């Protein structure tokens, strides 16, 4: 195994922190202080829509990133203990460009429940087969925790954007 492959397949808090810093810089540029505003800012910066939808998902599935040729869709389970954390987690998958569940337009004829079931089964089987999603899940979960912490700090210290700019200046 080459050194670069080893580095890219290992857990790196620095990599996640750098991604959170980049997202916070984009958020500051768009005056975004809520998570929904941050998602919109990331979509604008990427010039690729990110839609947020809710649906009944399979057991134990809180959210999914669905990849379409022209957009990403974050699907959140209808009953979540923490909507924002799940949204931040799925945003992490987008930021890190993790492979999403491909959702060709032709599948839109099927019901949302059937699509969610099929995608959750596929994702589960992929995890069982090769464990490749472990790093992606760790990155997305760590990203969500760091981003939510930063957003809480921004919003508890007064004007969020000024705090974002101050944090940028400090590095």
JSON list of C-alpha atoms in Angstrom, two decimals:
[
{"chain": "A", "resi": 1, "resn": "UNK", "atom": "CA", "xyz": [0.00, 0.00, 0.00]},
{"chain": "A", "resi": 2, "resn": "UNK", "atom": "CA", "xyz": [1.40, 3.38, -0.94]},
{"chain": "A", "resi": 3, "resn": "UNK", "atom": "CA", "xyz": [1.95, 6.06, 1.66]},
{"chain": "A", "resi": 4, "resn": "UNK", "atom": "CA", "xyz": [-0.57, 8.47, 0.13]},
{"chain": "A", "resi": 5, "resn": "UNK", "atom": "CA", "xyz": [-3.24, 5.79, 0.06]},
{"chain": "A", "resi": 6, "resn": "UNK", "atom": "CA", "xyz": [-2.55, 4.99, 3.69]},
{"chain": "A", "resi": 7, "resn": "UNK", "atom": "CA", "xyz": [-2.86, 8.64, 4.66]},
{"chain": "A", "resi": 8, "resn": "UNK", "atom": "CA", "xyz": [-6.09, 9.12, 2.73]},
{"chain": "A", "resi": 9, "resn": "UNK", "atom": "CA", "xyz": [-7.65, 6.02, 4.26]},
{"chain": "A", "resi": 10, "resn": "UNK", "atom": "CA", "xyz": [-6.85, 6.85, 7.90]},
{"chain": "A", "resi": 11, "resn": "UNK", "atom": "CA", "xyz": [-8.73, 9.02, 10.33]},
{"chain": "A", "resi": 12, "resn": "UNK", "atom": "CA", "xyz": [-7.50, 12.59, 10.42]},
{"chain": "A", "resi": 13, "resn": "UNK", "atom": "CA", "xyz": [-8.88, 15.20, 12.78]},
{"chain": "A", "resi": 14, "resn": "UNK", "atom": "CA", "xyz": [-6.84, 17.81, 10.90]},
{"chain": "A", "resi": 15, "resn": "UNK", "atom": "CA", "xyz": [-8.60, 16.94, 7.64]},
{"chain": "A", "resi": 16, "resn": "UNK", "atom": "CA", "xyz": [-12.00, 17.24, 9.30]},
{"chain": "A", "resi": 17, "resn": "UNK", "atom": "CA", "xyz": [-11.08, 20.48, 11.11]},
{"chain": "A", "resi": 18, "resn": "UNK", "atom": "CA", "xyz": [-9.85, 21.94, 7.81]},
{"chain": "A", "resi": 19, "resn": "UNK", "atom": "CA", "xyz": [-13.18, 21.04, 6.19]},
{"chain": "A", "resi": 20, "resn": "UNK", "atom": "CA", "xyz": [-15.11, 22.66, 9.05]},
{"chain": "A", "resi": 21, "resn": "UNK", "atom": "CA", "xyz": [-12.91, 25.77, 8.75]},
{"chain": "A", "resi": 22, "resn": "UNK", "atom": "CA", "xyz": [-13.63, 25.93, 5.00]},
{"chain": "A", "resi": 23, "resn": "UNK", "atom": "CA", "xyz": [-17.37, 25.56, 5.55]},
{"chain": "A", "resi": 24, "resn": "UNK", "atom": "CA", "xyz": [-17.31, 28.25, 8.24]},
{"chain": "A", "resi": 25, "resn": "UNK", "atom": "CA", "xyz": [-15.45, 30.58, 5.87]},
{"chain": "A", "resi": 26, "resn": "UNK", "atom": "CA", "xyz": [-18.14, 30.01, 3.23]},
{"chain": "A", "resi": 27, "resn": "UNK", "atom": "CA", "xyz": [-20.81, 30.57, 5.89]},
{"chain": "A", "resi": 28, "resn": "UNK", "atom": "CA", "xyz": [-19.21, 33.90, 6.80]},
{"chain": "A", "resi": 29, "resn": "UNK", "atom": "CA", "xyz": [-19.16, 34.96, 3.14]},
{"chain": "A", "resi": 30, "resn": "UNK", "atom": "CA", "xyz": [-22.91, 34.29, 2.92]},
{"chain": "A", "resi": 31, "resn": "UNK", "atom": "CA", "xyz": [-23.77, 35.65, 6.40]},
{"chain": "A", "resi": 32, "resn": "UNK", "atom": "CA", "xyz": [-25.04, 32.16, 7.28]},
{"chain": "A", "resi": 33, "resn": "UNK", "atom": "CA", "xyz": [-25.37, 31.41, 10.99]},
{"chain": "A", "resi": 34, "resn": "UNK", "atom": "CA", "xyz": [-28.00, 28.66, 11.09]},
{"chain": "A", "resi": 35, "resn": "UNK", "atom": "CA", "xyz": [-27.35, 25.17, 9.81]},
{"chain": "A", "resi": 36, "resn": "UNK", "atom": "CA", "xyz": [-29.97, 25.48, 7.07]},
{"chain": "A", "resi": 37, "resn": "UNK", "atom": "CA", "xyz": [-28.31, 28.72, 5.94]},
{"chain": "A", "resi": 38, "resn": "UNK", "atom": "CA", "xyz": [-24.91, 26.99, 5.99]},
{"chain": "A", "resi": 39, "resn": "UNK", "atom": "CA", "xyz": [-26.25, 24.19, 3.77]},
{"chain": "A", "resi": 40, "resn": "UNK", "atom": "CA", "xyz": [-27.58, 26.80, 1.33]},
{"chain": "A", "resi": 41, "resn": "UNK", "atom": "CA", "xyz": [-24.24, 28.63, 1.38]},
{"chain": "A", "resi": 42, "resn": "UNK", "atom": "CA", "xyz": [-22.33, 25.43, 0.63]},
{"chain": "A", "resi": 43, "resn": "UNK", "atom": "CA", "xyz": [-24.73, 24.70, -2.24]},
{"chain": "A", "resi": 44, "resn": "UNK", "atom": "CA", "xyz": [-24.20, 28.21, -3.64]},
{"chain": "A", "resi": 45, "resn": "UNK", "atom": "CA", "xyz": [-20.44, 27.93, -3.31]},
{"chain": "A", "resi": 46, "resn": "UNK", "atom": "CA", "xyz": [-20.41, 24.54, -5.07]},
{"chain": "A", "resi": 47, "resn": "UNK", "atom": "CA", "xyz": [-22.89, 25.76, -7.69]},
{"chain": "A", "resi": 48, "resn": "UNK", "atom": "CA", "xyz": [-24.82, 22.55, -7.10]},
{"chain": "A", "resi": 49, "resn": "UNK", "atom": "CA", "xyz": [-28.20, 22.45, -5.39]},
{"chain": "A", "resi": 50, "resn": "UNK", "atom": "CA", "xyz": [-28.61, 20.69, -2.08]},
{"chain": "A", "resi": 51, "resn": "UNK", "atom": "CA", "xyz": [-32.23, 19.92, -1.30]},
{"chain": "A", "resi": 52, "resn": "UNK", "atom": "CA", "xyz": [-33.43, 18.92, 2.15]},
{"chain": "A", "resi": 53, "resn": "UNK", "atom": "CA", "xyz": [-36.35, 16.51, 2.31]},
{"chain": "A", "resi": 54, "resn": "UNK", "atom": "CA", "xyz": [-37.92, 14.27, 4.91]},
{"chain": "A", "resi": 55, "resn": "UNK", "atom": "CA", "xyz": [-39.20, 10.74, 4.51]},
{"chain": "A", "resi": 56, "resn": "UNK", "atom": "CA", "xyz": [-39.86, 7.56, 6.38]},
{"chain": "A", "resi": 57, "resn": "UNK", "atom": "CA", "xyz": [-36.51, 5.78, 6.28]},
{"chain": "A", "resi": 58, "resn": "UNK", "atom": "CA", "xyz": [-35.63, 2.23, 7.18]},
{"chain": "A", "resi": 59, "resn": "UNK", "atom": "CA", "xyz": [-35.09, 1.16, 10.78]},
{"chain": "A", "resi": 60, "resn": "UNK", "atom": "CA", "xyz": [-32.04, 2.82, 12.28]},
{"chain": "A", "resi": 61, "resn": "UNK", "atom": "CA", "xyz": [-31.52, 5.16, 9.31]},
{"chain": "A", "resi": 62, "resn": "UNK", "atom": "CA", "xyz": [-31.59, 8.81, 10.37]},
{"chain": "A", "resi": 63, "resn": "UNK", "atom": "CA", "xyz": [-30.55, 10.38, 7.09]},
{"chain": "A", "resi": 64, "resn": "UNK", "atom": "CA", "xyz": [-29.25, 9.78, 3.62]},
{"chain": "A", "resi": 65, "resn": "UNK", "atom": "CA", "xyz": [-27.40, 11.67, 0.96]},
{"chain": "A", "resi": 66, "resn": "UNK", "atom": "CA", "xyz": [-28.87, 10.97, -2.44]},
{"chain": "A", "resi": 67, "resn": "UNK", "atom": "CA", "xyz": [-26.78, 11.89, -5.45]},
{"chain": "A", "resi": 68, "resn": "UNK", "atom": "CA", "xyz": [-28.43, 13.00, -8.68]},
{"chain": "A", "resi": 69, "resn": "UNK", "atom": "CA", "xyz": [-26.59, 14.18, -11.79]},
{"chain": "A", "resi": 70, "resn": "UNK", "atom": "CA", "xyz": [-27.64, 17.80, -11.17]},
{"chain": "A", "resi": 71, "resn": "UNK", "atom": "CA", "xyz": [-28.07, 18.01, -7.39]},
{"chain": "A", "resi": 72, "resn": "UNK", "atom": "CA", "xyz": [-27.70, 16.38, -3.99]},
{"chain": "A", "resi": 73, "resn": "UNK", "atom": "CA", "xyz": [-30.66, 15.61, -1.76]},
{"chain": "A", "resi": 74, "resn": "UNK", "atom": "CA", "xyz": [-30.33, 15.18, 1.97]},
{"chain": "A", "resi": 75, "resn": "UNK", "atom": "CA", "xyz": [-33.20, 13.04, 3.20]},
{"chain": "A", "resi": 76, "resn": "UNK", "atom": "CA", "xyz": [-33.89, 13.19, 6.93]},
{"chain": "A", "resi": 77, "resn": "UNK", "atom": "CA", "xyz": [-36.04, 10.69, 8.78]},
{"chain": "A", "resi": 78, "resn": "UNK", "atom": "CA", "xyz": [-39.35, 12.21, 9.85]},
{"chain": "A", "resi": 79, "resn": "UNK", "atom": "CA", "xyz": [-38.81, 11.54, 13.57]},
{"chain": "A", "resi": 80, "resn": "UNK", "atom": "CA", "xyz": [-35.29, 12.48, 14.60]},
{"chain": "A", "resi": 81, "resn": "UNK", "atom": "CA", "xyz": [-33.87, 13.14, 18.05]},
{"chain": "A", "resi": 82, "resn": "UNK", "atom": "CA", "xyz": [-31.53, 15.75, 16.52]},
{"chain": "A", "resi": 83, "resn": "UNK", "atom": "CA", "xyz": [-32.43, 17.07, 13.09]},
{"chain": "A", "resi": 84, "resn": "UNK", "atom": "CA", "xyz": [-29.52, 19.50, 12.99]},
{"chain": "A", "resi": 85, "resn": "UNK", "atom": "CA", "xyz": [-26.91, 16.91, 13.90]},
{"chain": "A", "resi": 86, "resn": "UNK", "atom": "CA", "xyz": [-28.19, 14.52, 11.23]},
{"chain": "A", "resi": 87, "resn": "UNK", "atom": "CA", "xyz": [-28.30, 17.35, 8.68]},
{"chain": "A", "resi": 88, "resn": "UNK", "atom": "CA", "xyz": [-24.70, 18.32, 9.58]},
{"chain": "A", "resi": 89, "resn": "UNK", "atom": "CA", "xyz": [-23.65, 14.66, 9.27]},
{"chain": "A", "resi": 90, "resn": "UNK", "atom": "CA", "xyz": [-25.14, 14.37, 5.79]},
{"chain": "A", "resi": 91, "resn": "UNK", "atom": "CA", "xyz": [-23.60, 17.73, 4.82]},
{"chain": "A", "resi": 92, "resn": "UNK", "atom": "CA", "xyz": [-20.28, 16.22, 5.90]},
{"chain": "A", "resi": 93, "resn": "UNK", "atom": "CA", "xyz": [-20.74, 13.45, 3.35]},
{"chain": "A", "resi": 94, "resn": "UNK", "atom": "CA", "xyz": [-21.27, 16.10, 0.68]},
{"chain": "A", "resi": 95, "resn": "UNK", "atom": "CA", "xyz": [-18.30, 18.23, 1.77]},
{"chain": "A", "resi": 96, "resn": "UNK", "atom": "CA", "xyz": [-15.99, 15.20, 1.76]},
{"chain": "A", "resi": 97, "resn": "UNK", "atom": "CA", "xyz": [-17.49, 14.04, -1.54]},
{"chain": "A", "resi": 98, "resn": "UNK", "atom": "CA", "xyz": [-18.25, 10.62, -0.12]},
{"chain": "A", "resi": 99, "resn": "UNK", "atom": "CA", "xyz": [-20.05, 8.36, -2.50]},
{"chain": "A", "resi": 100, "resn": "UNK", "atom": "CA", "xyz": [-23.76, 8.97, -2.12]},
{"chain": "A", "resi": 101, "resn": "UNK", "atom": "CA", "xyz": [-26.55, 6.60, -2.93]},
{"chain": "A", "resi": 102, "resn": "UNK", "atom": "CA", "xyz": [-27.03, 7.03, -6.69]},
{"chain": "A", "resi": 103, "resn": "UNK", "atom": "CA", "xyz": [-30.61, 7.90, -7.44]},
{"chain": "A", "resi": 104, "resn": "UNK", "atom": "CA", "xyz": [-31.32, 7.88, -11.17]},
{"chain": "A", "resi": 105, "resn": "UNK", "atom": "CA", "xyz": [-34.30, 9.98, -12.21]},
{"chain": "A", "resi": 106, "resn": "UNK", "atom": "CA", "xyz": [-36.17, 6.86, -13.31]},
{"chain": "A", "resi": 107, "resn": "UNK", "atom": "CA", "xyz": [-36.44, 5.70, -9.70]},
{"chain": "A", "resi": 108, "resn": "UNK", "atom": "CA", "xyz": [-38.64, 8.67, -8.91]},
{"chain": "A", "resi": 109, "resn": "UNK", "atom": "CA", "xyz": [-41.61, 6.66, -10.16]},
{"chain": "A", "resi": 110, "resn": "UNK", "atom": "CA", "xyz": [-41.26, 4.36, -7.16]},
{"chain": "A", "resi": 111, "resn": "UNK", "atom": "CA", "xyz": [-42.65, 5.42, -3.81]},
{"chain": "A", "resi": 112, "resn": "UNK", "atom": "CA", "xyz": [-40.40, 7.28, -1.37]},
{"chain": "A", "resi": 113, "resn": "UNK", "atom": "CA", "xyz": [-40.75, 4.41, 1.11]},
{"chain": "A", "resi": 114, "resn": "UNK", "atom": "CA", "xyz": [-39.60, 1.85, -1.45]},
{"chain": "A", "resi": 115, "resn": "UNK", "atom": "CA", "xyz": [-36.65, 4.00, -2.50]},
{"chain": "A", "resi": 116, "resn": "UNK", "atom": "CA", "xyz": [-35.60, 4.58, 1.12]},
{"chain": "A", "resi": 117, "resn": "UNK", "atom": "CA", "xyz": [-35.85, 0.87, 1.88]},
{"chain": "A", "resi": 118, "resn": "UNK", "atom": "CA", "xyz": [-33.83, -0.14, -1.17]},
{"chain": "A", "resi": 119, "resn": "UNK", "atom": "CA", "xyz": [-31.12, 2.46, -0.51]},
{"chain": "A", "resi": 120, "resn": "UNK", "atom": "CA", "xyz": [-30.83, 1.57, 3.16]},
{"chain": "A", "resi": 121, "resn": "UNK", "atom": "CA", "xyz": [-30.55, -2.13, 2.31]},
{"chain": "A", "resi": 122, "resn": "UNK", "atom": "CA", "xyz": [-27.89, -1.40, -0.29]},
{"chain": "A", "resi": 123, "resn": "UNK", "atom": "CA", "xyz": [-25.92, 0.81, 2.10]},
{"chain": "A", "resi": 124, "resn": "UNK", "atom": "CA", "xyz": [-26.16, -1.79, 4.86]},
{"chain": "A", "resi": 125, "resn": "UNK", "atom": "CA", "xyz": [-24.99, -4.59, 2.56]},
{"chain": "A", "resi": 126, "resn": "UNK", "atom": "CA", "xyz": [-22.08, -2.49, 1.33]},
{"chain": "A", "resi": 127, "resn": "UNK", "atom": "CA", "xyz": [-20.95, -1.91, 4.93]},
{"chain": "A", "resi": 128, "resn": "UNK", "atom": "CA", "xyz": [-21.22, -5.62, 5.66]},
{"chain": "A", "resi": 129, "resn": "UNK", "atom": "CA", "xyz": [-19.40, -6.60, 2.45]},
{"chain": "A", "resi": 130, "resn": "UNK", "atom": "CA", "xyz": [-16.33, -4.42, 2.66]},
{"chain": "A", "resi": 131, "resn": "UNK", "atom": "CA", "xyz": [-16.48, -2.03, 5.61]},
{"chain": "A", "resi": 132, "resn": "UNK", "atom": "CA", "xyz": [-15.48, 0.78, 3.23]},
{"chain": "A", "resi": 133, "resn": "UNK", "atom": "CA", "xyz": [-18.00, 3.19, 4.70]},
{"chain": "A", "resi": 134, "resn": "UNK", "atom": "CA", "xyz": [-16.39, 3.16, 8.14]},
{"chain": "A", "resi": 135, "resn": "UNK", "atom": "CA", "xyz": [-14.00, 6.03, 7.37]},
{"chain": "A", "resi": 136, "resn": "UNK", "atom": "CA", "xyz": [-16.71, 8.02, 5.56]},
{"chain": "A", "resi": 137, "resn": "UNK", "atom": "CA", "xyz": [-19.07, 7.63, 8.52]},
{"chain": "A", "resi": 138, "resn": "UNK", "atom": "CA", "xyz": [-16.35, 8.63, 10.97]},
{"chain": "A", "resi": 139, "resn": "UNK", "atom": "CA", "xyz": [-15.49, 11.73, 8.91]},
{"chain": "A", "resi": 140, "resn": "UNK", "atom": "CA", "xyz": [-19.13, 12.75, 8.56]},
{"chain": "A", "resi": 141, "resn": "UNK", "atom": "CA", "xyz": [-19.85, 12.20, 12.25]},
{"chain": "A", "resi": 142, "resn": "UNK", "atom": "CA", "xyz": [-16.73, 14.08, 13.37]},
{"chain": "A", "resi": 143, "resn": "UNK", "atom": "CA", "xyz": [-17.50, 16.89, 10.91]},
{"chain": "A", "resi": 144, "resn": "UNK", "atom": "CA", "xyz": [-21.05, 17.16, 12.29]},
{"chain": "A", "resi": 145, "resn": "UNK", "atom": "CA", "xyz": [-19.85, 17.35, 15.89]},
{"chain": "A", "resi": 146, "resn": "UNK", "atom": "CA", "xyz": [-17.21, 20.00, 15.10]},
{"chain": "A", "resi": 147, "resn": "UNK", "atom": "CA", "xyz": [-19.54, 22.09, 12.92]},
{"chain": "A", "resi": 148, "resn": "UNK", "atom": "CA", "xyz": [-22.39, 22.01, 15.45]},
{"chain": "A", "resi": 149, "resn": "UNK", "atom": "CA", "xyz": [-19.96, 23.10, 18.18]},
{"chain": "A", "resi": 150, "resn": "UNK", "atom": "CA", "xyz": [-18.72, 26.01, 16.05]},
{"chain": "A", "resi": 151, "resn": "UNK", "atom": "CA", "xyz": [-22.27, 27.09, 15.20]},
{"chain": "A", "resi": 152, "resn": "UNK", "atom": "CA", "xyz": [-23.27, 27.01, 18.88]},
{"chain": "A", "resi": 153, "resn": "UNK", "atom": "CA", "xyz": [-20.26, 29.16, 19.77]},
{"chain": "A", "resi": 154, "resn": "UNK", "atom": "CA", "xyz": [-20.98, 31.62, 16.95]},
{"chain": "A", "resi": 155, "resn": "UNK", "atom": "CA", "xyz": [-24.59, 32.03, 17.94]},
{"chain": "A", "resi": 156, "resn": "UNK", "atom": "CA", "xyz": [-23.95, 32.28, 21.69]},
{"chain": "A", "resi": 157, "resn": "UNK", "atom": "CA", "xyz": [-21.29, 34.99, 21.39]},
{"chain": "A", "resi": 158, "resn": "UNK", "atom": "CA", "xyz": [-23.39, 37.62, 19.65]},
{"chain": "A", "resi": 159, "resn": "UNK", "atom": "CA", "xyz": [-23.44, 38.45, 15.97]},
{"chain": "A", "resi": 160, "resn": "UNK", "atom": "CA", "xyz": [-22.55, 35.17, 14.32]},
{"chain": "A", "resi": 161, "resn": "UNK", "atom": "CA", "xyz": [-20.84, 36.52, 11.24]},
{"chain": "A", "resi": 162, "resn": "UNK", "atom": "CA", "xyz": [-18.55, 38.84, 13.19]},
{"chain": "A", "resi": 163, "resn": "UNK", "atom": "CA", "xyz": [-17.53, 35.86, 15.32]},
{"chain": "A", "resi": 164, "resn": "UNK", "atom": "CA", "xyz": [-16.88, 33.84, 12.16]},
{"chain": "A", "resi": 165, "resn": "UNK", "atom": "CA", "xyz": [-14.62, 36.60, 10.84]},
{"chain": "A", "resi": 166, "resn": "UNK", "atom": "CA", "xyz": [-12.85, 36.92, 14.21]},
{"chain": "A", "resi": 167, "resn": "UNK", "atom": "CA", "xyz": [-12.26, 33.15, 14.31]},
{"chain": "A", "resi": 168, "resn": "UNK", "atom": "CA", "xyz": [-10.91, 33.27, 10.74]},
{"chain": "A", "resi": 169, "resn": "UNK", "atom": "CA", "xyz": [-8.47, 36.01, 11.72]},
{"chain": "A", "resi": 170, "resn": "UNK", "atom": "CA", "xyz": [-7.20, 33.92, 14.64]},
{"chain": "A", "resi": 171, "resn": "UNK", "atom": "CA", "xyz": [-6.82, 30.88, 12.39]}
]
